[in-house]
mmCIF file of C-alpha atoms in Angstrom:
data_model
loop_
_atom_site.group_PDB
_atom_site.id
_atom_site.type_symbol
_atom_site.label_atom_id
_atom_site.label_comp_id
_atom_site.label_asym_id
_atom_site.label_seq_id
_atom_site.Cartn_x
_atom_site.Cartn_y
_atom_site.Cartn_z
ATOM 1 C CA MET R 1 0.000 0.000 0.000
ATOM 2 C CA SER R 2 2.959 2.361 0.531
ATOM 3 C CA ALA R 3 3.786 2.211 -3.184
ATOM 4 C CA LEU R 4 0.118 2.817 -3.915
ATOM 5 C CA ARG R 5 -0.034 5.950 -1.765
ATOM 6 C CA LYS R 6 3.256 7.233 -3.135
ATOM 7 C CA LYS R 7 1.947 7.213 -6.682
ATOM 8 C CA PHE R 8 -1.716 8.107 -6.278
ATOM 9 C CA GLY R 9 -1.875 9.810 -2.876
ATOM 10 C CA ASP R 10 -3.439 8.922 0.454
ATOM 11 C CA ASP R 11 -6.977 9.250 -0.907
ATOM 12 C CA TYR R 12 -6.615 6.317 -3.292
ATOM 13 C CA GLN R 13 -9.684 4.241 -2.447
ATOM 14 C CA VAL R 14 -12.585 2.334 -3.968
ATOM 15 C CA VAL R 15 -16.145 3.524 -4.315
ATOM 16 C CA THR R 16 -18.859 1.101 -5.422
ATOM 17 C CA THR R 17 -22.465 2.148 -5.630
ATOM 18 C CA SER R 18 -25.682 0.380 -6.333
ATOM 19 C CA SER R 19 -27.291 1.209 -9.627
ATOM 20 C CA SER R 20 -30.617 1.645 -7.923
ATOM 21 C CA GLY R 21 -29.531 3.516 -4.792
ATOM 22 C CA SER R 22 -27.696 6.727 -4.113
ATOM 23 C CA GLY R 23 -25.643 5.552 -1.132
ATOM 24 C CA PHE R 24 -22.350 3.762 -1.167
ATOM 25 C CA ASN R 25 -22.302 0.115 -0.244
ATOM 26 C CA GLN R 26 -19.963 -2.789 -0.645
ATOM 27 C CA PRO R 27 -21.446 -5.922 -2.233
ATOM 28 C CA PRO R 28 -21.339 -8.579 0.468
ATOM 29 C CA PRO R 29 -19.238 -11.606 -0.439
ATOM 30 C CA GLU R 30 -21.106 -14.858 -0.774
ATOM 31 C CA LYS R 31 -19.804 -17.861 1.085
ATOM 32 C CA LYS R 32 -19.768 -20.614 -1.482
ATOM 33 C CA LYS R 33 -18.124 -23.943 -1.688
ATOM 34 C CA LYS R 34 -14.630 -23.725 -3.140
ATOM 35 C CA ARG R 35 -14.450 -24.871 -6.730
ATOM 36 C CA GLN R 36 -11.274 -25.687 -8.600
ATOM 37 C CA ARG R 37 -10.555 -22.965 -11.120
ATOM 38 C CA PHE R 38 -9.027 -23.246 -14.559
ATOM 39 C CA VAL R 39 -6.598 -20.394 -13.814
ATOM 40 C CA ASP R 40 -5.388 -19.663 -10.283
ATOM 41 C CA LYS R 41 -4.845 -16.223 -8.826
ATOM 42 C CA ASN R 42 -1.095 -16.487 -9.456
ATOM 43 C CA GLY R 43 -1.705 -17.206 -13.149
ATOM 44 C CA ARG R 44 -0.973 -20.944 -12.999
ATOM 45 C CA CYS R 45 -3.247 -23.060 -15.170
ATOM 46 C CA ASN R 46 -4.702 -26.135 -13.489
ATOM 47 C CA VAL R 47 -4.122 -28.507 -16.381
ATOM 48 C CA GLN R 48 -2.662 -31.997 -16.225
ATOM 49 C CA HIS R 49 -1.854 -33.843 -19.424
ATOM 50 C CA GLY R 50 -2.666 -37.514 -19.657
ATOM 51 C CA ASN R 51 -2.713 -40.389 -22.135
ATOM 52 C CA LEU R 52 0.531 -39.241 -23.735
ATOM 53 C CA GLY R 53 3.145 -41.635 -25.040
ATOM 54 C CA GLY R 54 6.806 -40.792 -24.515
ATOM 55 C CA GLU R 55 6.099 -37.717 -22.404
ATOM 56 C CA THR R 56 9.524 -37.824 -20.714
ATOM 57 C CA SER R 57 11.381 -37.965 -24.022
ATOM 58 C CA ARG R 58 9.405 -34.982 -25.276
ATOM 59 C CA TYR R 59 10.532 -32.899 -22.309
ATOM 60 C CA LEU R 60 14.141 -34.057 -22.641
ATOM 61 C CA SER R 61 14.194 -33.180 -26.346
ATOM 62 C CA ASP R 62 13.735 -29.543 -25.280
ATOM 63 C CA LEU R 63 16.082 -29.738 -22.299
ATOM 64 C CA PHE R 64 16.859 -26.020 -22.082
ATOM 65 C CA THR R 65 13.201 -24.977 -21.760
ATOM 66 C CA THR R 66 12.606 -27.824 -19.320
ATOM 67 C CA LEU R 67 15.388 -26.558 -17.046
ATOM 68 C CA VAL R 68 14.089 -22.989 -17.230
ATOM 69 C CA ASP R 69 10.584 -24.132 -16.251
ATOM 70 C CA LEU R 70 11.820 -26.050 -13.199
ATOM 71 C CA LYS R 71 11.568 -24.612 -9.720
ATOM 72 C CA TRP R 72 14.524 -22.736 -8.302
ATOM 73 C CA ARG R 73 15.549 -25.478 -5.892
ATOM 74 C CA TRP R 74 15.860 -27.988 -8.746
ATOM 75 C CA ASN R 75 17.725 -25.491 -10.902
ATOM 76 C CA LEU R 76 20.276 -24.862 -8.165
ATOM 77 C CA PHE R 77 20.597 -28.600 -7.493
ATOM 78 C CA ILE R 78 21.253 -29.381 -11.181
ATOM 79 C CA PHE R 79 23.624 -26.390 -11.428
ATOM 80 C CA ILE R 80 25.759 -27.546 -8.487
ATOM 81 C CA LEU R 81 25.569 -31.225 -9.426
ATOM 82 C CA THR R 82 26.627 -30.664 -13.047
ATOM 83 C CA TYR R 83 29.650 -28.575 -12.125
ATOM 84 C CA THR R 84 30.667 -30.984 -9.358
ATOM 85 C CA VAL R 85 30.482 -34.032 -11.623
ATOM 86 C CA ALA R 86 32.321 -32.230 -14.447
ATOM 87 C CA TRP R 87 35.099 -31.055 -12.122
ATOM 88 C CA LEU R 88 35.576 -34.465 -10.542
ATOM 89 C CA PHE R 89 35.600 -36.163 -13.938
ATOM 90 C CA MET R 90 38.205 -33.843 -15.436
ATOM 91 C CA ALA R 91 40.352 -33.972 -12.262
ATOM 92 C CA SER R 92 40.228 -37.761 -12.461
ATOM 93 C CA MET R 93 41.427 -37.631 -16.088
ATOM 94 C CA TRP R 94 44.451 -35.496 -15.123
ATOM 95 C CA TRP R 95 45.212 -37.810 -12.201
ATOM 96 C CA LEU R 96 44.882 -40.869 -14.480
ATOM 97 C CA ILE R 97 47.390 -39.460 -16.974
ATOM 98 C CA ALA R 98 49.845 -38.744 -14.184
ATOM 99 C CA TYR R 99 49.314 -42.228 -12.731
ATOM 100 C CA ILE R 100 49.808 -44.035 -16.074
ATOM 101 C CA ARG R 101 52.962 -42.056 -16.866
ATOM 102 C CA GLY R 102 54.382 -42.664 -13.380
ATOM 103 C CA ASP R 103 54.546 -38.960 -12.556
ATOM 104 C CA LEU R 104 53.138 -39.490 -9.063
ATOM 105 C CA ASN R 105 56.178 -41.488 -7.959
ATOM 106 C CA ARG R 106 58.742 -39.182 -9.594
ATOM 107 C CA ALA R 107 57.110 -35.840 -8.949
ATOM 108 C CA HIS R 108 59.946 -34.669 -6.645
ATOM 109 C CA ASN R 109 62.698 -35.671 -9.086
ATOM 110 C CA ASP R 110 64.191 -32.472 -10.486
ATOM 111 C CA LYS R 111 65.669 -34.246 -13.496
ATOM 112 C CA TYR R 112 62.334 -35.737 -14.579
ATOM 113 C CA THR R 113 59.816 -33.759 -16.683
ATOM 114 C CA PRO R 114 56.261 -34.778 -15.757
ATOM 115 C CA CYS R 115 53.102 -34.136 -17.733
ATOM 116 C CA VAL R 116 51.877 -31.601 -15.180
ATOM 117 C CA ALA R 117 54.386 -30.109 -12.784
ATOM 118 C CA ASN R 118 53.771 -30.377 -9.031
ATOM 119 C CA VAL R 119 50.918 -32.887 -9.268
ATOM 120 C CA TYR R 120 51.467 -35.516 -6.584
ATOM 121 C CA ASN R 121 48.008 -36.950 -5.891
ATOM 122 C CA PHE R 122 44.311 -36.490 -6.682
ATOM 123 C CA PRO R 123 43.832 -33.261 -4.624
ATOM 124 C CA SER R 124 46.734 -31.609 -6.450
ATOM 125 C CA ALA R 125 45.272 -32.782 -9.802
ATOM 126 C CA PHE R 126 41.914 -31.337 -8.779
ATOM 127 C CA LEU R 127 43.531 -28.011 -7.852
ATOM 128 C CA PHE R 128 45.352 -27.927 -11.205
ATOM 129 C CA PHE R 129 42.079 -28.418 -13.064
ATOM 130 C CA ILE R 130 40.327 -25.658 -11.055
ATOM 131 C CA GLU R 131 43.211 -23.246 -11.646
ATOM 132 C CA THR R 132 43.141 -23.806 -15.404
ATOM 133 C CA GLU R 133 39.339 -23.961 -15.760
ATOM 134 C CA ALA R 134 38.779 -20.793 -13.742
ATOM 135 C CA THR R 135 41.814 -19.133 -15.425
ATOM 136 C CA ILE R 136 43.336 -18.403 -12.015
ATOM 137 C CA GLY R 137 46.857 -19.375 -13.064
ATOM 138 C CA TYR R 138 48.890 -19.389 -9.834
ATOM 139 C CA GLY R 139 51.904 -20.612 -11.816
ATOM 140 C CA TYR R 140 52.857 -23.405 -9.417
ATOM 141 C CA ARG R 141 51.170 -26.184 -11.379
ATOM 142 C CA TYR R 142 51.456 -26.091 -15.154
ATOM 143 C CA ILE R 143 51.401 -28.445 -18.152
ATOM 144 C CA THR R 144 54.646 -29.209 -19.969
ATOM 145 C CA ASP R 145 55.386 -29.795 -23.669
ATOM 146 C CA LYS R 146 56.494 -33.399 -23.031
ATOM 147 C CA CYS R 147 52.906 -34.630 -22.711
ATOM 148 C CA PRO R 148 50.906 -34.750 -25.976
ATOM 149 C CA GLU R 149 48.014 -36.581 -24.288
ATOM 150 C CA GLY R 150 47.853 -33.760 -21.733
ATOM 151 C CA ILE R 151 47.626 -31.159 -24.499
ATOM 152 C CA ILE R 152 44.728 -33.051 -26.098
ATOM 153 C CA LEU R 153 42.977 -33.332 -22.719
ATOM 154 C CA PHE R 154 43.514 -29.614 -22.131
ATOM 155 C CA LEU R 155 41.795 -28.785 -25.448
ATOM 156 C CA PHE R 156 38.921 -31.111 -24.600
ATOM 157 C CA GLN R 157 38.639 -29.496 -21.168
ATOM 158 C CA SER R 158 38.406 -26.015 -22.687
ATOM 159 C CA ILE R 159 35.668 -27.033 -25.125
ATOM 160 C CA LEU R 160 33.687 -28.950 -22.504
ATOM 161 C CA GLY R 161 33.962 -26.106 -19.996
ATOM 162 C CA SER R 162 32.699 -23.566 -22.528
ATOM 163 C CA ILE R 163 29.685 -25.743 -23.384
ATOM 164 C CA VAL R 164 28.763 -26.338 -19.728
ATOM 165 C CA ASP R 165 29.170 -22.646 -18.861
ATOM 166 C CA ALA R 166 27.084 -21.496 -21.812
ATOM 167 C CA PHE R 167 24.296 -23.962 -21.072
ATOM 168 C CA LEU R 168 24.008 -23.593 -17.309
ATOM 169 C CA ILE R 169 24.786 -19.890 -16.979
ATOM 170 C CA GLY R 170 22.459 -19.133 -19.896
ATOM 171 C CA CYS R 171 19.718 -21.154 -18.228
ATOM 172 C CA MET R 172 20.160 -19.337 -14.918
ATOM 173 C CA PHE R 173 20.250 -15.932 -16.635
ATOM 174 C CA ILE R 174 17.027 -16.604 -18.540
ATOM 175 C CA LYS R 175 15.303 -17.806 -15.379
ATOM 176 C CA MET R 176 16.443 -14.792 -13.334
ATOM 177 C CA SER R 177 15.390 -12.331 -16.025
ATOM 178 C CA GLN R 178 11.868 -13.733 -16.323
ATOM 179 C CA PRO R 179 9.445 -10.938 -15.399
ATOM 180 C CA LYS R 180 7.090 -13.137 -13.368
ATOM 181 C CA LYS R 181 7.339 -10.993 -10.245
ATOM 182 C CA ARG R 182 6.392 -7.955 -12.308
ATOM 183 C CA ALA R 183 2.830 -9.247 -12.163
ATOM 184 C CA GLU R 184 2.782 -8.553 -8.403
ATOM 185 C CA THR R 185 2.581 -4.815 -9.122
ATOM 186 C CA LEU R 186 -0.185 -5.127 -11.725
ATOM 187 C CA MET R 187 -3.399 -4.787 -9.744
ATOM 188 C CA PHE R 188 -6.915 -5.785 -10.708
ATOM 189 C CA SER R 189 -10.080 -4.633 -8.999
ATOM 190 C CA GLU R 190 -11.516 -6.878 -6.326
ATOM 191 C CA HIS R 191 -14.948 -6.760 -7.965
ATOM 192 C CA ALA R 192 -16.195 -6.664 -11.519
ATOM 193 C CA ALA R 193 -19.521 -5.016 -12.151
ATOM 194 C CA ILE R 194 -22.345 -5.224 -14.657
ATOM 195 C CA SER R 195 -24.307 -1.994 -14.993
ATOM 196 C CA MET R 196 -25.352 0.659 -17.499
ATOM 197 C CA ARG R 197 -22.690 2.856 -19.076
ATOM 198 C CA ASP R 198 -23.389 5.218 -21.974
ATOM 199 C CA GLY R 199 -26.827 3.687 -22.269
ATOM 200 C CA LYS R 200 -25.473 0.157 -22.736
ATOM 201 C CA LEU R 201 -25.293 -2.776 -20.380
ATOM 202 C CA THR R 202 -21.586 -3.201 -19.703
ATOM 203 C CA LEU R 203 -19.286 -5.577 -17.849
ATOM 204 C CA MET R 204 -16.527 -3.543 -16.184
ATOM 205 C CA PHE R 205 -13.406 -4.175 -14.129
ATOM 206 C CA ARG R 206 -10.331 -2.115 -13.388
ATOM 207 C CA VAL R 207 -6.599 -2.655 -13.892
ATOM 208 C CA GLY R 208 -3.713 -0.514 -12.705
ATOM 209 C CA ASN R 209 0.073 -0.404 -12.558
ATOM 210 C CA LEU R 210 1.789 0.378 -9.245
ATOM 211 C CA ARG R 211 5.268 0.986 -10.667
ATOM 212 C CA ASN R 212 6.443 4.175 -12.289
ATOM 213 C CA SER R 213 7.931 2.148 -15.157
ATOM 214 C CA HIS R 214 5.319 1.624 -17.854
ATOM 215 C CA MET R 215 4.150 -1.464 -19.672
ATOM 216 C CA VAL R 216 5.014 -0.861 -23.321
ATOM 217 C CA SER R 217 2.466 -2.017 -25.915
ATOM 218 C CA ALA R 218 0.129 -3.267 -23.189
ATOM 219 C CA GLN R 219 -2.851 -5.187 -24.523
ATOM 220 C CA ILE R 220 -5.691 -6.891 -22.694
ATOM 221 C CA ARG R 221 -7.845 -9.835 -23.750
ATOM 222 C CA CYS R 222 -10.743 -11.637 -22.082
ATOM 223 C CA LYS R 223 -11.904 -15.214 -22.519
ATOM 224 C CA LEU R 224 -15.107 -16.761 -21.223
ATOM 225 C CA LEU R 225 -14.716 -20.409 -20.220
ATOM 226 C CA LYS R 226 -18.017 -22.201 -20.071
ATOM 227 C CA SER R 227 -19.227 -25.716 -20.715
ATOM 228 C CA ARG R 228 -21.819 -26.236 -23.423
ATOM 229 C CA GLN R 229 -23.386 -28.947 -25.533
ATOM 230 C CA THR R 230 -23.488 -28.797 -29.305
ATOM 231 C CA PRO R 231 -26.645 -29.588 -31.330
ATOM 232 C CA GLU R 232 -24.976 -32.871 -32.273
ATOM 233 C CA GLY R 233 -24.803 -33.862 -28.602
ATOM 234 C CA GLU R 234 -21.079 -33.275 -28.085
ATOM 235 C CA PHE R 235 -20.208 -31.915 -24.635
ATOM 236 C CA LEU R 236 -17.490 -29.244 -24.514
ATOM 237 C CA PRO R 237 -16.304 -28.834 -20.899
ATOM 238 C CA LEU R 238 -14.073 -25.809 -21.525
ATOM 239 C CA ASP R 239 -15.474 -23.927 -24.475
ATOM 240 C CA GLN R 240 -13.577 -20.653 -24.968
ATOM 241 C CA LEU R 241 -15.490 -17.593 -26.104
ATOM 242 C CA GLU R 242 -13.937 -14.210 -26.818
ATOM 243 C CA LEU R 243 -15.155 -11.186 -24.859
ATOM 244 C CA ASP R 244 -14.731 -8.032 -26.906
ATOM 245 C CA VAL R 245 -13.041 -5.370 -24.766
ATOM 246 C CA GLY R 246 -12.421 -2.912 -27.598
ATOM 247 C CA PHE R 247 -10.533 -4.866 -30.227
ATOM 248 C CA SER R 248 -12.352 -3.158 -33.103
ATOM 249 C CA THR R 249 -11.886 0.337 -31.653
ATOM 250 C CA GLY R 250 -8.377 -0.100 -30.244
ATOM 251 C CA ALA R 251 -9.562 0.231 -26.639
ATOM 252 C CA ASP R 252 -7.743 -3.006 -25.793
ATOM 253 C CA GLN R 253 -4.423 -1.156 -26.258
ATOM 254 C CA LEU R 254 -3.704 0.249 -22.798
ATOM 255 C CA PHE R 255 -1.618 3.137 -21.504
ATOM 256 C CA LEU R 256 -1.261 2.210 -17.836
ATOM 257 C CA VAL R 257 -0.164 5.443 -16.210
ATOM 258 C CA SER R 258 -3.370 5.511 -14.151
ATOM 259 C CA PRO R 259 -5.996 2.853 -13.370
ATOM 260 C CA LEU R 260 -8.147 2.043 -16.380
ATOM 261 C CA THR R 261 -11.637 0.591 -16.476
ATOM 262 C CA ILE R 262 -11.968 -2.222 -18.994
ATOM 263 C CA CYS R 263 -15.424 -2.470 -20.540
ATOM 264 C CA HIS R 264 -17.235 -5.236 -22.388
ATOM 265 C CA VAL R 265 -20.535 -4.195 -23.904
ATOM 266 C CA ILE R 266 -23.207 -6.870 -23.506
ATOM 267 C CA ASP R 267 -24.892 -6.697 -26.901
ATOM 268 C CA THR R 268 -26.236 -9.302 -29.292
ATOM 269 C CA LYS R 269 -22.687 -10.511 -30.024
ATOM 270 C CA SER R 270 -21.803 -10.977 -26.349
ATOM 271 C CA PRO R 271 -21.923 -14.450 -24.730
ATOM 272 C CA PHE R 272 -23.765 -12.827 -21.790
ATOM 273 C CA TYR R 273 -26.595 -11.506 -23.964
ATOM 274 C CA GLU R 274 -28.949 -14.406 -23.302
ATOM 275 C CA LEU R 275 -28.196 -14.566 -19.565
ATOM 276 C CA SER R 276 -30.365 -12.781 -17.029
ATOM 277 C CA GLN R 277 -29.289 -11.580 -13.610
ATOM 278 C CA ARG R 278 -30.901 -14.630 -12.011
ATOM 279 C CA SER R 279 -29.311 -17.086 -14.439
ATOM 280 C CA MET R 280 -25.902 -15.556 -13.774
ATOM 281 C CA GLN R 281 -26.235 -16.588 -10.139
ATOM 282 C CA THR R 282 -26.558 -20.255 -11.139
ATOM 283 C CA GLU R 283 -24.418 -20.513 -14.273
ATOM 284 C CA GLN R 284 -20.925 -21.993 -13.913
ATOM 285 C CA PHE R 285 -18.433 -19.970 -15.925
ATOM 286 C CA GLU R 286 -15.034 -18.374 -15.608
ATOM 287 C CA ILE R 287 -13.580 -15.222 -17.125
ATOM 288 C CA VAL R 288 -9.855 -15.325 -17.886
ATOM 289 C CA VAL R 289 -8.195 -11.933 -18.302
ATOM 290 C CA ILE R 290 -4.827 -11.856 -20.080
ATOM 291 C CA LEU R 291 -2.727 -8.693 -19.864
ATOM 292 C CA GLU R 292 0.293 -8.663 -22.173
ATOM 293 C CA GLY R 293 3.000 -6.074 -22.569
ATOM 294 C CA ILE R 294 6.721 -5.377 -22.599
ATOM 295 C CA VAL R 295 8.452 -4.486 -19.341
ATOM 296 C CA GLU R 296 10.108 -1.129 -19.895
ATOM 297 C CA THR R 297 13.137 -1.766 -17.666
ATOM 298 C CA THR R 298 14.072 -5.194 -19.076
ATOM 299 C CA GLY R 299 12.506 -5.173 -22.538
ATOM 300 C CA ARG R 300 11.046 -8.633 -21.986
ATOM 301 C CA GLN R 301 7.512 -9.762 -22.762
ATOM 302 C CA GLN R 302 5.207 -10.029 -19.750
ATOM 303 C CA ARG R 303 1.944 -11.971 -19.688
ATOM 304 C CA VAL R 304 -0.397 -11.845 -16.689
ATOM 305 C CA PRO R 305 -3.284 -14.350 -16.851
ATOM 306 C CA LEU R 306 -5.917 -13.892 -14.150
ATOM 307 C CA SER R 307 -9.231 -15.513 -13.444
ATOM 308 C CA ALA R 308 -12.630 -14.267 -12.320
ATOM 309 C CA GLY R 309 -15.898 -15.939 -11.490
ATOM 310 C CA ARG R 310 -19.393 -15.048 -10.415
ATOM 311 C CA ASN R 311 -18.677 -15.916 -6.768
ATOM 312 C CA ASN R 312 -16.050 -14.713 -4.336
ATOM 313 C CA ARG R 313 -14.149 -17.979 -4.061
ATOM 314 C CA LYS R 314 -10.617 -18.380 -2.856
ATOM 315 C CA GLY R 315 -8.221 -17.968 -5.728
ATOM 316 C CA ALA R 316 -10.468 -15.673 -7.742
ATOM 317 C CA CYS R 317 -9.004 -12.447 -9.073
ATOM 318 C CA PHE R 318 -12.239 -10.504 -8.776
ATOM 319 C CA THR R 319 -15.907 -11.173 -8.154
ATOM 320 C CA LEU R 320 -18.609 -10.595 -10.727
ATOM 321 C CA CYS R 321 -21.420 -8.512 -9.223
ATOM 322 C CA CYS R 322 -24.656 -7.674 -10.994
ATOM 323 C CA GLY R 323 -26.429 -4.391 -10.478
ATOM 324 C CA HIS R 324 -23.371 -2.519 -9.231
ATOM 325 C CA ARG R 325 -21.092 -0.026 -10.905
ATOM 326 C CA LEU R 326 -17.509 1.130 -10.419
ATOM 327 C CA ARG R 327 -16.667 4.767 -9.891
ATOM 328 C CA LEU R 328 -13.368 6.553 -10.412
ATOM 329 C CA GLY R 329 -13.487 9.944 -8.710
ATOM 330 C CA THR R 330 -11.173 12.914 -8.263
ATOM 331 C CA GLU R 331 -10.479 15.013 -5.225
ATOM 332 C CA GLU R 332 -8.101 17.974 -5.395
ATOM 333 C CA GLY R 333 -6.632 16.630 -8.605
ATOM 334 C CA VAL R 334 -5.820 13.185 -7.181
ATOM 335 C CA LEU R 335 -7.282 9.969 -8.582
ATOM 336 C CA PHE R 336 -8.655 7.692 -5.907
ATOM 337 C CA VAL R 337 -9.383 4.024 -6.448
ATOM 338 C CA ARG R 338 -8.653 1.051 -4.250
ATOM 339 C CA PHE R 339 -8.211 -2.319 -5.818
#
């Protein structure tokens, strides 16, 4: 709330009024049984794929994306494990060369030229590998020109190290630069309302940006998820219908410097046209709102999917209320709205 007051002032609050009354009132939340939603409040889709052959091989064929999609604890585990195994393997190769050549027994002989100077055992071979791989170069342990197999292993080590670094560091960089947390500062209104606006019955909800950095090319879309049965008798459990929020007029292109009210006119083309206020209280449907844009500070694409339903259930983004309207007022030049 401190960021909210800093940008919009202390009088940033919500005002909802009844379409039939003049006083202000808050629509009371209905206590309903929790129902599993298609899209959670955090944007995660509750979808599990089944009856797929070779699902594991499909994920492994796109290994980079699979690693990026993993949780942080698994990413860090794979990161540490891969480097540890690679380091131990390459240190073992250097120790094996020194063991086969007999350098371990003659390492302190000044007249003998070993493959790698000052490598006496496995710990010293491991330290030599770390010094060369990390380009530390203390100068105490070094490879000599009397060891062609060591030169070949050194080239292989350089190539392998570059591949591992590019893969793992690139994966970690992509995961850290994902703008998922940017969605925490994109606020949606707690309630959506259906009321008259400009002489038309309109579904309205509000969206706002708490940060001073803008969302470039922000665009909003709405989908209605509802089960239906076709005339042929086929049952569609998740039929997706588009809710027009200004695609034809360009109103879906947003400039989020202040909270904006998104409107969907309920006309003959709207999926809500044949629903009455009473039928909306019994119908099972879900509205998925997708806000897309480019984060100004990072230049990366951000997508915020959120869900809404007719009841105030846990996990819902906002509640759909009939017969109420949203108001955005001004007082001494300050916008006041509370999400």
